């Protein structure tokens, strides 16, 4: 059974009434609810000791989900380095929506990860541009969301290893909304929807993509390589 940890900064939900109404159990609560249908899941939040991401928790995590927005700077560098190391060792990481600006995503990408945005309550169409990819299995041609924040190009990320989805917005913008990367032994998946005041994590196709993403990101049986000084395999 794949073990998933859902990390949420859990700040909007404490102060914003609209967000409380959309996500009464927190964004992490809603994510954990549908993820728990198929995987073992626990949650962790910013205000917990070590942000809930202790060595023990990370050692038991196959795939970490990351949602953050207003408090990226409050995430301690020590914890970011710890997550980074686990990704290099093989832990999967799914970065959602405004997590594009998280310290961990920027560290893994090495670019600004900046983009255009507009919160206008308009719709969004997330096109499946890689139909044979396991992340979009069962999703169909596109996902229609009645409301989602506009995220537009240019998205300052390295060219994705695989581009899986591209989003269209009524303002004429497009956005690379489903991107995969490999870093060390780990797999990273960025997925755009999930603005805190819109109910995107109740959409079954969005849920499907996240669940498929968990399966894709989960570590393989491959052993993390050893580095450094090495004994010869032959007598020399
Ligand atoms: Zn947002």
GROMACS .gro file of C-alpha atoms and ligand atoms in nm:
model
  237
    1UNK     CA    1   0.000   0.000   0.000
    2UNK     CA    2   0.143   0.337  -0.102
    3UNK     CA    3   0.181   0.573   0.196
    4UNK     CA    4   0.086   0.931   0.121
    5UNK     CA    5   0.143   1.239   0.338
    6UNK     CA    6  -0.067   1.544   0.251
    7UNK     CA    7   0.105   1.866   0.358
    8UNK     CA    8  -0.096   2.188   0.373
    9UNK     CA    9   0.009   2.522   0.515
   10UNK     CA   10  -0.348   2.546   0.658
   11UNK     CA   11  -0.364   2.923   0.704
   12UNK     CA   12  -0.639   3.050   0.469
   13UNK     CA   13  -0.882   2.807   0.633
   14UNK     CA   14  -0.823   2.964   0.976
   15UNK     CA   15  -0.905   3.321   0.872
   16UNK     CA   16  -1.107   3.328   0.549
   17UNK     CA   17  -1.478   3.246   0.572
   18UNK     CA   18  -1.514   3.157   0.204
   19UNK     CA   19  -1.229   2.909   0.226
   20UNK     CA   20  -1.378   2.762   0.545
   21UNK     CA   21  -1.707   2.708   0.363
   22UNK     CA   22  -1.541   2.540   0.064
   23UNK     CA   23  -1.299   2.334   0.274
   24UNK     CA   24  -1.447   2.293   0.626
   25UNK     CA   25  -1.191   2.023   0.710
   26UNK     CA   26  -0.905   2.218   0.550
   27UNK     CA   27  -0.766   2.163   0.201
   28UNK     CA   28  -0.557   1.878   0.346
   29UNK     CA   29  -0.873   1.724   0.493
   30UNK     CA   30  -1.048   1.715   0.155
   31UNK     CA   31  -0.737   1.585  -0.023
   32UNK     CA   32  -0.689   1.315   0.241
   33UNK     CA   33  -1.055   1.214   0.211
   34UNK     CA   34  -1.041   1.102  -0.151
   35UNK     CA   35  -0.675   0.993  -0.144
   36UNK     CA   36  -0.765   0.768   0.152
   37UNK     CA   37  -1.008   0.575  -0.071
   38UNK     CA   38  -0.710   0.410  -0.242
   39UNK     CA   39  -0.399   0.479  -0.036
   40UNK     CA   40  -0.278   0.501   0.323
   41UNK     CA   41  -0.283   0.870   0.406
   42UNK     CA   42  -0.177   1.103   0.685
   43UNK     CA   43  -0.172   1.483   0.698
   44UNK     CA   44   0.082   1.740   0.816
   45UNK     CA   45   0.055   2.117   0.849
   46UNK     CA   46   0.286   2.417   0.881
   47UNK     CA   47   0.209   2.503   1.243
   48UNK     CA   48   0.289   2.156   1.373
   49UNK     CA   49   0.629   2.084   1.527
   50UNK     CA   50   0.881   2.054   1.239
   51UNK     CA   51   0.580   2.135   1.014
   52UNK     CA   52   0.465   1.778   1.077
   53UNK     CA   53   0.749   1.655   0.855
   54UNK     CA   54   0.978   1.483   1.102
   55UNK     CA   55   1.248   1.240   0.989
   56UNK     CA   56   1.018   0.956   1.095
   57UNK     CA   57   0.718   1.085   0.897
   58UNK     CA   58   0.925   1.140   0.582
   59UNK     CA   59   1.095   0.801   0.614
   60UNK     CA   60   0.750   0.642   0.600
   61UNK     CA   61   0.623   0.861   0.315
   62UNK     CA   62   0.619   0.724  -0.039
   63UNK     CA   63   0.452   1.028  -0.191
   64UNK     CA   64   0.428   1.377  -0.040
   65UNK     CA   65   0.156   1.618  -0.158
   66UNK     CA   66   0.233   1.990  -0.116
   67UNK     CA   67  -0.021   2.275  -0.094
   68UNK     CA   68   0.103   2.617   0.019
   69UNK     CA   69   0.036   2.981  -0.068
   70UNK     CA   70   0.060   3.266   0.182
   71UNK     CA   71   0.335   3.135   0.411
   72UNK     CA   72   0.599   2.980   0.184
   73UNK     CA   73   0.866   3.185   0.365
   74UNK     CA   74   0.772   3.037   0.702
   75UNK     CA   75   0.876   2.690   0.596
   76UNK     CA   76   1.214   2.630   0.763
   77UNK     CA   77   1.506   2.569   0.531
   78UNK     CA   78   1.605   2.268   0.739
   79UNK     CA   79   1.274   2.098   0.661
   80UNK     CA   80   1.298   2.195   0.293
   81UNK     CA   81   1.643   2.034   0.277
   82UNK     CA   82   1.504   1.724   0.447
   83UNK     CA   83   1.222   1.693   0.191
   84UNK     CA   84   1.467   1.761  -0.092
   85UNK     CA   85   1.696   1.481   0.028
   86UNK     CA   86   1.402   1.240   0.046
   87UNK     CA   87   1.304   1.327  -0.312
   88UNK     CA   88   1.659   1.254  -0.428
   89UNK     CA   89   1.636   0.921  -0.247
   90UNK     CA   90   1.317   0.830  -0.429
   91UNK     CA   91   1.016   0.982  -0.250
   92UNK     CA   92   0.751   1.110  -0.493
   93UNK     CA   93   0.637   1.473  -0.468
   94UNK     CA   94   0.315   1.623  -0.604
   95UNK     CA   95   0.309   2.003  -0.597
   96UNK     CA   96  -0.037   2.154  -0.629
   97UNK     CA   97  -0.152   2.497  -0.751
   98UNK     CA   98   0.019   2.784  -0.561
   99UNK     CA   99   0.281   2.536  -0.442
  100UNK     CA  100   0.463   2.648  -0.760
  101UNK     CA  101   0.617   2.918  -0.538
  102UNK     CA  102   0.710   2.688  -0.249
  103UNK     CA  103   1.072   2.670  -0.142
  104UNK     CA  104   1.087   2.297  -0.217
  105UNK     CA  105   0.955   2.332  -0.575
  106UNK     CA  106   1.186   2.625  -0.652
  107UNK     CA  107   1.482   2.432  -0.509
  108UNK     CA  108   1.402   2.128  -0.722
  109UNK     CA  109   1.344   2.335  -1.037
  110UNK     CA  110   1.627   2.588  -0.998
  111UNK     CA  111   1.423   2.865  -1.164
  112UNK     CA  112   1.191   3.140  -1.034
  113UNK     CA  113   0.875   2.931  -1.100
  114UNK     CA  114   0.689   3.261  -1.154
  115UNK     CA  115   0.378   3.290  -1.369
  116UNK     CA  116   0.086   3.519  -1.457
  117UNK     CA  117  -0.226   3.496  -1.240
  118UNK     CA  118  -0.573   3.646  -1.207
  119UNK     CA  119  -0.845   3.557  -0.960
  120UNK     CA  120  -1.158   3.630  -1.165
  121UNK     CA  121  -1.390   3.339  -1.087
  122UNK     CA  122  -1.401   3.235  -1.453
  123UNK     CA  123  -1.381   2.885  -1.593
  124UNK     CA  124  -1.082   2.680  -1.698
  125UNK     CA  125  -1.032   2.393  -1.939
  126UNK     CA  126  -0.747   2.154  -1.862
  127UNK     CA  127  -0.653   1.970  -2.182
  128UNK     CA  128  -0.502   1.624  -2.180
  129UNK     CA  129  -0.209   1.658  -2.422
  130UNK     CA  130  -0.045   1.322  -2.343
  131UNK     CA  131  -0.330   1.066  -2.361
  132UNK     CA  132  -0.112   0.756  -2.316
  133UNK     CA  133   0.044   0.889  -1.995
  134UNK     CA  134  -0.060   0.701  -1.678
  135UNK     CA  135  -0.133   1.030  -1.496
  136UNK     CA  136  -0.427   1.105  -1.728
  137UNK     CA  137  -0.563   0.750  -1.741
  138UNK     CA  138  -0.942   0.761  -1.736
  139UNK     CA  139  -0.954   1.140  -1.749
  140UNK     CA  140  -1.069   1.187  -2.107
  141UNK     CA  141  -0.994   1.475  -2.342
  142UNK     CA  142  -1.024   1.758  -2.097
  143UNK     CA  143  -1.134   1.863  -1.750
  144UNK     CA  144  -1.385   2.148  -1.733
  145UNK     CA  145  -1.379   2.351  -1.414
  146UNK     CA  146  -1.649   2.616  -1.367
  147UNK     CA  147  -1.415   2.829  -1.160
  148UNK     CA  148  -1.041   2.832  -1.126
  149UNK     CA  149  -0.774   3.098  -1.087
  150UNK     CA  150  -0.607   3.193  -1.414
  151UNK     CA  151  -0.247   3.077  -1.428
  152UNK     CA  152  -0.077   3.186  -1.750
  153UNK     CA  153   0.246   3.156  -1.942
  154UNK     CA  154   0.516   3.224  -1.923
  155UNK     CA  155   0.559   2.974  -1.637
  156UNK     CA  156   0.929   2.996  -1.548
  157UNK     CA  157   1.005   2.626  -1.505
  158UNK     CA  158   1.265   2.409  -1.675
  159UNK     CA  159   1.125   2.228  -1.979
  160UNK     CA  160   0.922   1.942  -1.826
  161UNK     CA  161   1.044   1.586  -1.881
  162UNK     CA  162   0.687   1.517  -1.986
  163UNK     CA  163   0.409   1.767  -2.050
  164UNK     CA  164   0.082   1.599  -1.958
  165UNK     CA  165  -0.175   1.881  -1.947
  166UNK     CA  166  -0.219   2.232  -2.084
  167UNK     CA  167  -0.485   2.468  -1.949
  168UNK     CA  168  -0.691   2.726  -2.139
  169UNK     CA  169  -0.849   3.032  -1.981
  170UNK     CA  170  -1.120   3.267  -2.117
  171UNK     CA  171  -0.878   3.562  -2.111
  172UNK     CA  172  -0.683   3.392  -2.390
  173UNK     CA  173  -0.405   3.257  -2.170
  174UNK     CA  174  -0.263   2.906  -2.177
  175UNK     CA  175  -0.059   2.730  -1.910
  176UNK     CA  176   0.150   2.412  -1.883
  177UNK     CA  177  -0.066   2.269  -1.604
  178UNK     CA  178   0.054   1.910  -1.574
  179UNK     CA  179   0.431   1.864  -1.576
  180UNK     CA  180   0.655   1.578  -1.468
  181UNK     CA  181   1.020   1.580  -1.365
  182UNK     CA  182   1.274   1.334  -1.232
  183UNK     CA  183   1.517   1.458  -0.969
  184UNK     CA  184   1.768   1.205  -0.840
  185UNK     CA  185   1.573   0.885  -0.778
  186UNK     CA  186   1.251   1.079  -0.718
  187UNK     CA  187   0.963   1.176  -0.939
  188UNK     CA  188   0.793   1.515  -0.922
  189UNK     CA  189   0.452   1.608  -1.063
  190UNK     CA  190   0.318   1.965  -1.077
  191UNK     CA  191  -0.060   2.005  -1.121
  192UNK     CA  192  -0.228   2.346  -1.152
  193UNK     CA  193  -0.586   2.340  -1.010
  194UNK     CA  194  -0.671   2.406  -0.646
  195UNK     CA  195  -0.728   2.774  -0.567
  196UNK     CA  196  -0.848   2.792  -0.206
  197UNK     CA  197  -1.184   2.961  -0.274
  198UNK     CA  198  -1.293   2.728  -0.556
  199UNK     CA  199  -1.406   2.365  -0.510
  200UNK     CA  200  -1.158   2.206  -0.753
  201UNK     CA  201  -1.063   1.922  -0.516
  202UNK     CA  202  -1.424   1.799  -0.523
  203UNK     CA  203  -1.403   1.746  -0.901
  204UNK     CA  204  -1.376   1.373  -0.972
  205UNK     CA  205  -1.144   1.413  -1.272
  206UNK     CA  206  -0.909   1.633  -1.068
  207UNK     CA  207  -0.919   1.367  -0.796
  208UNK     CA  208  -0.843   1.102  -1.057
  209UNK     CA  209  -0.537   1.291  -1.181
  210UNK     CA  210  -0.405   1.328  -0.826
  211UNK     CA  211  -0.459   0.957  -0.755
  212UNK     CA  212  -0.294   0.860  -1.084
  213UNK     CA  213  -0.014   1.101  -0.998
  214UNK     CA  214   0.041   0.925  -0.665
  215UNK     CA  215   0.077   0.589  -0.841
  216UNK     CA  216   0.315   0.741  -1.098
  217UNK     CA  217   0.527   0.921  -0.834
  218UNK     CA  218   0.553   0.631  -0.592
  219UNK     CA  219   0.905   0.493  -0.552
  220UNK     CA  220   1.005   0.184  -0.747
  221UNK     CA  221   1.193  -0.105  -0.592
  222UNK     CA  222   1.517   0.042  -0.725
  223UNK     CA  223   1.777   0.095  -0.456
  224UNK     CA  224   1.919   0.444  -0.405
  225UNK     CA  225   2.270   0.429  -0.552
  226UNK     CA  226   2.579   0.452  -0.336
  227UNK     CA  227   2.821   0.735  -0.410
  228UNK     CA  228   3.177   0.822  -0.320
  229UNK     CA  229   3.484   0.601  -0.285
  230UNK     CA  230   3.426   0.256  -0.434
  231UNK     CA  231   3.611  -0.076  -0.421
  232UNK     CA  232   3.693  -0.228  -0.762
  233UNK     CA  233   3.464  -0.507  -0.886
  234UNK     CA  234   3.763  -0.681  -1.044
  235UNK     CA  235   4.110  -0.740  -0.908
  236UNK     CA  236   4.324  -0.455  -1.036
  237LIG    ZN1  237  -0.465   3.041  -0.599
   0.00000   0.00000   0.00000
